[in-house]
């Protein structure tokens, strides 16, 4: 089992066939007071018998006469701490008289108990996430996968599969539409896509929702001297600035109708006409757009042009919310701490803070996680980060994707996946990591007709 490597998904890489059906995994997230060890996955093997977890010099697995021994570099763990053993198609955890106890979702394991998908297992100061069914590929093994050398990193099987598709699309000129809730990392994915594309120009990011409506066209398409009061010189627009590179239009659903019309013409003719100009200027860029809106609904209600939607959605990709990929929380915590300029081995989280971070619903996704950690790092002043520093409540349960708090985002994501998979419920269920029956319940709840998404 690797603890210090990240595998990179490169352009043109073939994922290959799955070597086996989905199998249960235990994902090592982090050790609260020792952030240096990277997250990884422990593949649980029922044919090998019991898996015994205990303190060791480094993260790793070894075969013993009685099964598998998993060592974790956590001084708060006992040398023989806990046992996982197969019971039919499920796994049961048992504390083996450890000094600091074994917890599941914050509750002590006093007697052996069966694990359910998504359970947070706590051994000493180390945290693991139990996943009942994880698809595996030969090259996936246990290491995190990244989209390019500096792109986003994940241990989530469904998200890694989407990164693989994005890596294949990268060298083409196909427009890409990234969908997902606010804060899921759409711009990070767009910049990684640009880096993999090999285009000579730069990646120009534009937040369409932040552009004043009166200046949208001049900002995007440029302006000629004298076109209006205050236009004292010719100025290139952002579309032209992205020449030979990538134009990333974030929140494209916020574009006003007049700008939508002009952008459609740019995409059709590969030329831009600056405000006040009479001659078109040739442009060569790759378009990547992003939105958290239900653009299909906006098209039906005539808030977004259908012909423009068909142009920007050459390849559509849905990025899942953080609550659906909690296996990545350890990776993200380390990344945010490191980017803030802190040495990982010098930052310690209290056990209660680590538990709260790993169980919080993260309504605003990675952006919210980053804010909480940066505040805690500042208030801790080099000491241990606590719940009080982070402003989080202890024992906050993880939000389910079908919870009442986020009905709109759930419906938006469901419709986006139905469009992406042309109404195929089985594929939607796999993308969301849910059973088909759950998808049918949501379809009924939101009164969604899948026939509307199937090819005519």
XYZ file of C-alpha atoms in Angstrom:
456
model
C 0.000 0.000 0.000
C 1.464 3.325 -1.069
C 1.327 6.358 1.182
C 3.426 8.957 -0.624
C 2.616 8.806 -4.314
C -0.004 10.315 -6.586
C -0.647 8.816 -9.997
C -1.238 11.193 -12.883
C -3.903 10.819 -15.541
C -2.308 11.913 -18.799
C -3.669 12.822 -22.216
C -4.655 9.758 -24.198
C -4.348 7.370 -21.264
C -6.569 4.323 -21.577
C -8.450 3.334 -18.466
C -8.712 -0.250 -19.632
C -11.382 -2.708 -18.516
C -12.228 -3.189 -14.882
C -10.335 -6.173 -13.545
C -12.996 -7.154 -11.017
C -16.440 -6.145 -9.786
C -16.680 -3.317 -7.239
C -15.183 -4.326 -3.883
C -15.208 -2.811 -0.364
C -12.423 -0.433 0.644
C -11.295 1.395 3.730
C -9.960 4.833 2.766
C -7.258 6.219 5.037
C -8.094 9.931 5.337
C -5.665 11.418 7.860
C -4.122 11.213 11.299
C -5.268 14.271 13.264
C -1.911 15.248 14.773
C 0.294 13.921 11.936
C -0.847 15.244 8.562
C 2.291 14.144 6.686
C 1.058 10.719 5.510
C -0.981 10.881 2.288
C -4.455 9.438 1.950
C -4.783 6.070 0.254
C -7.133 3.116 -0.029
C -6.974 -0.275 1.661
C -8.720 -2.864 -0.460
C -10.570 -5.253 1.843
C -10.166 -8.856 0.731
C -12.672 -11.341 2.196
C -10.659 -14.253 0.802
C -7.742 -13.241 3.069
C -9.789 -13.364 6.303
C -9.497 -10.832 9.121
C -7.748 -7.464 8.691
C -6.052 -6.387 11.942
C -5.115 -2.707 12.351
C -2.326 -1.554 14.653
C 0.486 0.932 15.223
C 3.478 0.664 12.870
C 6.441 2.626 11.515
C 4.743 3.390 8.198
C 1.423 2.917 6.437
C 1.322 -0.522 4.865
C -0.211 -3.987 4.561
C 1.360 -7.370 5.236
C 0.094 -10.921 5.037
C -0.060 -12.982 8.208
C -1.159 -16.610 8.799
C -4.483 -15.289 10.095
C -5.166 -12.671 7.440
C -3.920 -9.146 6.702
C -2.069 -6.818 9.084
C -2.490 -3.096 8.389
C 0.044 -0.834 10.094
C -0.582 2.882 10.672
C 2.079 5.380 11.869
C -0.105 6.687 14.702
C 1.424 6.624 18.224
C -2.107 6.907 19.677
C -3.014 3.504 18.223
C -2.318 0.292 20.084
C -0.002 -2.266 18.508
C -3.074 -4.484 18.037
C -5.946 -2.027 17.892
C -8.977 -3.282 15.950
C -10.120 -6.060 13.642
C -12.246 -5.976 10.490
C -13.621 -9.309 9.374
C -16.013 -10.367 6.618
C -19.505 -11.456 7.638
C -21.259 -12.680 4.524
C -21.161 -9.788 2.062
C -20.530 -7.215 4.812
C -17.682 -6.275 7.160
C -17.698 -6.105 10.951
C -15.385 -4.020 13.155
C -14.280 -5.059 16.644
C -12.093 -3.201 19.120
C -9.277 -5.430 20.455
C -8.897 -3.779 23.862
C -7.106 -0.710 22.508
C -6.013 2.054 24.874
C -7.716 4.923 23.014
C -10.684 3.002 21.676
C -12.360 2.444 18.306
C -15.178 4.737 17.186
C -17.651 4.648 14.321
C -19.224 8.014 13.460
C -18.069 9.338 16.825
C -19.573 6.490 18.888
C -17.419 3.990 20.771
C -17.419 0.389 19.547
C -18.010 -1.561 22.742
C -19.214 -4.696 20.972
C -18.562 -5.839 17.380
C -20.750 -3.994 14.856
C -21.395 -4.196 11.136
C -20.203 -1.323 8.961
C -22.403 0.575 6.501
C -21.279 2.522 3.456
C -19.984 5.955 4.454
C -19.172 5.070 8.080
C -16.289 7.075 9.567
C -13.966 4.738 11.465
C -11.663 6.213 14.117
C -8.641 4.275 15.398
C -6.472 6.230 17.841
C -6.120 9.612 16.114
C -6.435 8.128 12.594
C -9.588 8.301 10.500
C -10.844 5.933 7.812
C -13.909 6.024 5.549
C -15.628 2.735 4.771
C -16.853 2.339 1.196
C -18.953 -0.722 0.488
C -18.443 -0.860 -3.292
C -15.494 0.718 -5.131
C -14.690 0.060 -8.785
C -11.009 -0.713 -9.382
C -8.719 -0.561 -12.397
C -5.237 -2.071 -12.717
C -3.489 1.310 -12.559
C -5.716 2.734 -9.828
C -4.435 0.520 -7.029
C -4.543 2.528 -3.794
C -2.977 5.865 -4.753
C -4.730 9.195 -5.352
C -5.127 10.151 -9.005
C -4.563 13.648 -10.377
C -5.759 15.344 -13.549
C -2.387 16.295 -15.011
C 0.694 17.260 -13.011
C -0.918 20.129 -11.104
C -4.621 19.373 -11.488
C -7.186 18.272 -8.912
C -6.532 15.048 -7.004
C -9.051 12.398 -5.984
C -9.513 8.965 -4.457
C -13.177 8.824 -5.505
C -13.677 6.161 -8.179
C -16.519 7.958 -10.026
C -14.647 11.279 -10.040
C -11.392 9.676 -11.201
C -13.339 8.105 -14.080
C -14.571 11.575 -15.063
C -11.025 12.955 -14.866
C -9.940 10.178 -17.236
C -12.557 11.242 -19.761
C -11.499 14.871 -19.388
C -7.855 13.933 -20.021
C -8.885 12.227 -23.281
C -10.901 15.250 -24.389
C -8.122 17.736 -23.501
C -6.097 17.735 -26.774
C -9.190 18.194 -28.953
C -10.944 21.466 -29.808
C -14.217 20.151 -28.437
C -15.956 22.715 -26.181
C -16.399 21.509 -22.593
C -19.220 22.319 -20.182
C -18.417 21.778 -16.498
C -21.434 21.471 -14.236
C -21.778 21.326 -10.485
C -22.550 23.263 -7.346
C -20.684 26.395 -6.364
C -17.268 25.638 -4.918
C -16.738 22.117 -6.320
C -13.606 23.121 -8.257
C -14.820 23.856 -11.780
C -12.113 26.468 -12.411
C -9.402 24.149 -11.068
C -10.579 21.469 -13.508
C -10.709 24.011 -16.357
C -7.112 25.120 -15.760
C -5.951 21.497 -15.575
C -7.751 20.823 -18.869
C -5.946 23.788 -20.445
C -2.574 22.547 -19.171
C -3.234 19.139 -20.748
C -4.451 20.630 -24.031
C -1.001 21.705 -25.247
C -2.382 25.029 -26.490
C 0.256 27.787 -26.685
C -1.900 30.597 -25.321
C -3.015 31.180 -21.763
C -6.175 30.274 -19.896
C -8.350 33.369 -19.525
C -10.980 32.995 -16.807
C -14.114 35.147 -16.841
C -16.821 35.175 -14.175
C -19.848 36.052 -16.281
C -21.938 36.696 -13.186
C -19.525 39.411 -12.003
C -19.552 41.446 -15.244
C -21.751 44.575 -15.122
C -24.486 44.105 -17.733
C -23.607 47.413 -19.404
C -19.987 46.312 -19.904
C -20.396 42.620 -20.767
C -19.958 43.034 -24.516
C -17.021 45.442 -24.355
C -15.249 43.269 -21.754
C -15.742 40.060 -23.724
C -15.424 41.265 -27.286
C -13.296 44.408 -27.002
C -13.892 48.007 -27.935
C -12.663 50.477 -30.534
C -11.582 54.003 -29.722
C -14.540 56.404 -29.739
C -17.177 53.656 -29.640
C -18.706 55.334 -26.598
C -17.854 57.980 -24.027
C -14.746 56.909 -22.179
C -13.421 54.635 -24.939
C -10.168 56.581 -25.421
C -8.214 53.749 -27.058
C -8.654 50.397 -28.768
C -8.827 47.550 -26.248
C -8.852 43.814 -26.819
C -11.652 41.834 -25.268
C -11.174 38.742 -23.136
C -12.162 36.480 -26.034
C -9.298 37.863 -28.116
C -6.937 37.694 -25.113
C -7.562 33.936 -25.037
C -6.183 33.539 -28.572
C -4.293 30.234 -29.051
C -5.376 29.334 -25.521
C -8.502 28.577 -23.489
C -11.426 30.852 -22.688
C -13.061 29.790 -19.428
C -16.535 31.288 -19.034
C -17.610 30.626 -15.468
C -21.334 30.961 -14.663
C -22.146 31.216 -18.351
C -25.839 30.991 -17.509
C -25.636 34.560 -16.172
C -24.861 36.068 -19.590
C -27.552 38.547 -20.737
C -29.413 37.699 -23.971
C -27.540 40.242 -26.119
C -24.167 38.794 -25.093
C -25.450 35.251 -25.688
C -26.336 36.192 -29.255
C -22.942 37.711 -29.915
C -21.074 34.804 -28.296
C -23.001 32.368 -30.505
C -21.839 34.258 -33.572
C -18.236 34.178 -32.336
C -18.424 30.405 -31.891
C -20.011 29.912 -35.304
C -17.719 32.197 -37.297
C -14.556 32.076 -35.150
C -14.384 35.849 -35.419
C -15.126 38.627 -32.955
C -16.400 42.131 -33.736
C -15.340 44.604 -31.025
C -17.846 47.250 -29.959
C -17.573 50.125 -32.425
C -15.706 48.070 -35.057
C -16.863 47.283 -38.577
C -14.450 44.475 -39.396
C -14.301 41.089 -37.650
C -11.112 39.905 -35.966
C -10.253 36.175 -36.337
C -9.930 34.313 -33.034
C -8.691 30.836 -32.172
C -9.510 29.602 -28.687
C -10.829 26.564 -26.883
C -14.057 27.207 -24.964
C -14.612 25.780 -21.501
C -17.811 26.923 -19.806
C -19.136 26.256 -16.314
C -22.439 26.636 -14.538
C -24.344 25.593 -11.425
C -27.650 26.332 -13.165
C -30.039 23.936 -14.878
C -29.416 25.236 -18.401
C -31.937 22.840 -19.942
C -34.624 24.412 -17.782
C -33.348 27.890 -18.681
C -33.605 26.958 -22.362
C -37.176 25.727 -21.921
C -38.088 28.948 -20.124
C -36.264 31.023 -22.769
C -33.685 32.474 -20.404
C -30.827 30.839 -22.299
C -30.492 30.299 -26.038
C -30.927 26.680 -27.064
C -28.584 27.042 -30.040
C -25.873 28.471 -27.789
C -26.373 25.625 -25.308
C -25.862 23.069 -28.068
C -22.631 24.848 -29.048
C -21.057 24.989 -25.585
C -22.029 21.466 -24.472
C -19.744 19.530 -26.799
C -18.580 17.448 -23.832
C -20.483 17.899 -20.567
C -19.042 16.840 -17.229
C -20.701 16.970 -13.794
C -18.367 17.512 -10.835
C -19.869 16.003 -7.649
C -20.305 17.973 -4.425
C -17.843 17.367 -1.607
C -20.409 15.496 0.493
C -20.487 12.790 -2.223
C -16.706 12.319 -2.251
C -15.691 12.402 1.384
C -12.767 10.093 0.582
C -11.031 13.245 -0.738
C -11.313 15.255 2.489
C -7.888 14.210 3.789
C -6.258 15.144 0.473
C -7.994 18.526 0.476
C -7.108 19.308 4.097
C -3.417 18.686 3.351
C -3.548 20.687 0.133
C -5.158 23.716 1.795
C -2.749 23.634 4.759
C 0.269 23.352 2.442
C -0.932 26.132 0.127
C -1.313 28.365 3.195
C 2.440 27.994 3.729
C 2.432 25.532 6.642
C 4.555 22.412 7.014
C 2.200 19.423 7.246
C 4.146 17.721 10.035
C 3.949 20.891 12.138
C 0.143 21.283 11.969
C -1.963 19.351 14.459
C -5.728 19.022 14.566
C -7.581 18.079 17.702
C -9.331 14.739 17.467
C -12.738 16.427 17.791
C -11.928 18.930 15.021
C -10.767 16.196 12.653
C -13.973 14.284 13.345
C -16.106 17.379 12.715
C -14.259 18.235 9.475
C -14.792 14.719 8.156
C -18.512 14.639 9.062
C -19.546 18.221 8.201
C -22.014 18.560 5.259
C -19.924 21.237 3.435
C -22.854 22.952 1.753
C -20.479 25.289 -0.097
C -17.998 22.552 -0.907
C -14.235 23.070 -1.167
C -14.574 26.844 -0.889
C -16.213 26.468 2.535
C -13.634 23.906 3.706
C -10.829 26.278 2.720
C -12.382 29.191 4.597
C -12.842 27.137 7.780
C -9.265 25.835 7.731
C -7.687 29.223 7.005
C -9.598 30.805 9.887
C -8.533 27.983 12.214
C -4.876 28.244 11.137
C -4.920 31.976 11.816
C -6.595 31.769 15.227
C -4.479 28.822 16.420
C -1.265 30.870 15.998
C 0.879 27.779 15.560
C -0.843 25.700 18.235
C -3.260 22.805 17.879
C -6.311 23.587 15.734
C -9.514 23.101 17.715
C -13.267 23.110 17.155
C -13.397 26.602 18.638
C -10.842 27.880 16.117
C -12.822 26.412 13.208
C -16.268 27.424 14.460
C -17.684 23.950 13.752
C -20.107 21.983 15.901
C -18.967 18.573 17.102
C -20.753 15.502 15.798
C -22.316 17.224 12.782
C -23.771 14.453 10.619
C -22.830 14.253 6.943
C -25.459 15.657 4.611
C -27.153 13.202 2.304
C -27.501 14.231 -1.292
C -31.257 13.827 -1.006
C -31.538 15.947 2.174
C -34.050 18.751 2.469
C -31.276 21.358 2.746
C -30.290 21.164 -0.895
C -33.310 20.089 -2.915
C -32.607 22.530 -5.743
C -28.997 21.420 -6.191
C -30.050 17.766 -6.130
C -32.670 18.324 -8.821
C -30.161 20.328 -10.903
C -27.539 17.587 -10.655
C -30.080 14.869 -11.423
C -31.288 16.662 -14.542
C -27.719 17.325 -15.664
C -26.815 13.636 -15.355
C -29.993 12.587 -17.169
C -28.992 14.887 -20.017
C -25.401 13.600 -19.970
C -26.518 9.949 -20.044
C -29.524 10.490 -22.327
C -32.063 9.323 -19.746
C -30.247 6.074 -18.861
C -31.182 5.554 -15.198
C -28.566 2.838 -14.598
C -25.760 5.149 -15.722
C -27.154 8.020 -13.637
C -27.267 5.727 -10.593
C -23.625 4.703 -11.117
C -22.533 8.333 -11.527
C -24.229 9.303 -8.266
C -23.193 6.173 -6.412
C -26.842 5.379 -5.634
C -29.213 2.474 -6.208
C -31.627 2.605 -9.151
C -34.545 2.579 -6.702
C -33.260 5.826 -5.129
C -33.047 7.455 -8.562
C -36.636 6.419 -9.274
C -37.734 7.968 -5.957
C -36.066 11.256 -6.864
C -37.597 11.216 -10.355
C -41.024 10.868 -8.774
C -40.302 13.566 -6.176
C -39.229 16.127 -8.791
C -41.810 14.996 -11.386
C -39.097 14.321 -13.985
C -39.970 12.467 -17.180
C -36.888 10.557 -18.390
C -38.358 10.314 -21.901
C -37.578 14.007 -22.337
C -33.864 13.184 -22.072
C -33.761 10.199 -24.419
C -32.666 10.578 -28.069
C -35.545 11.208 -30.451
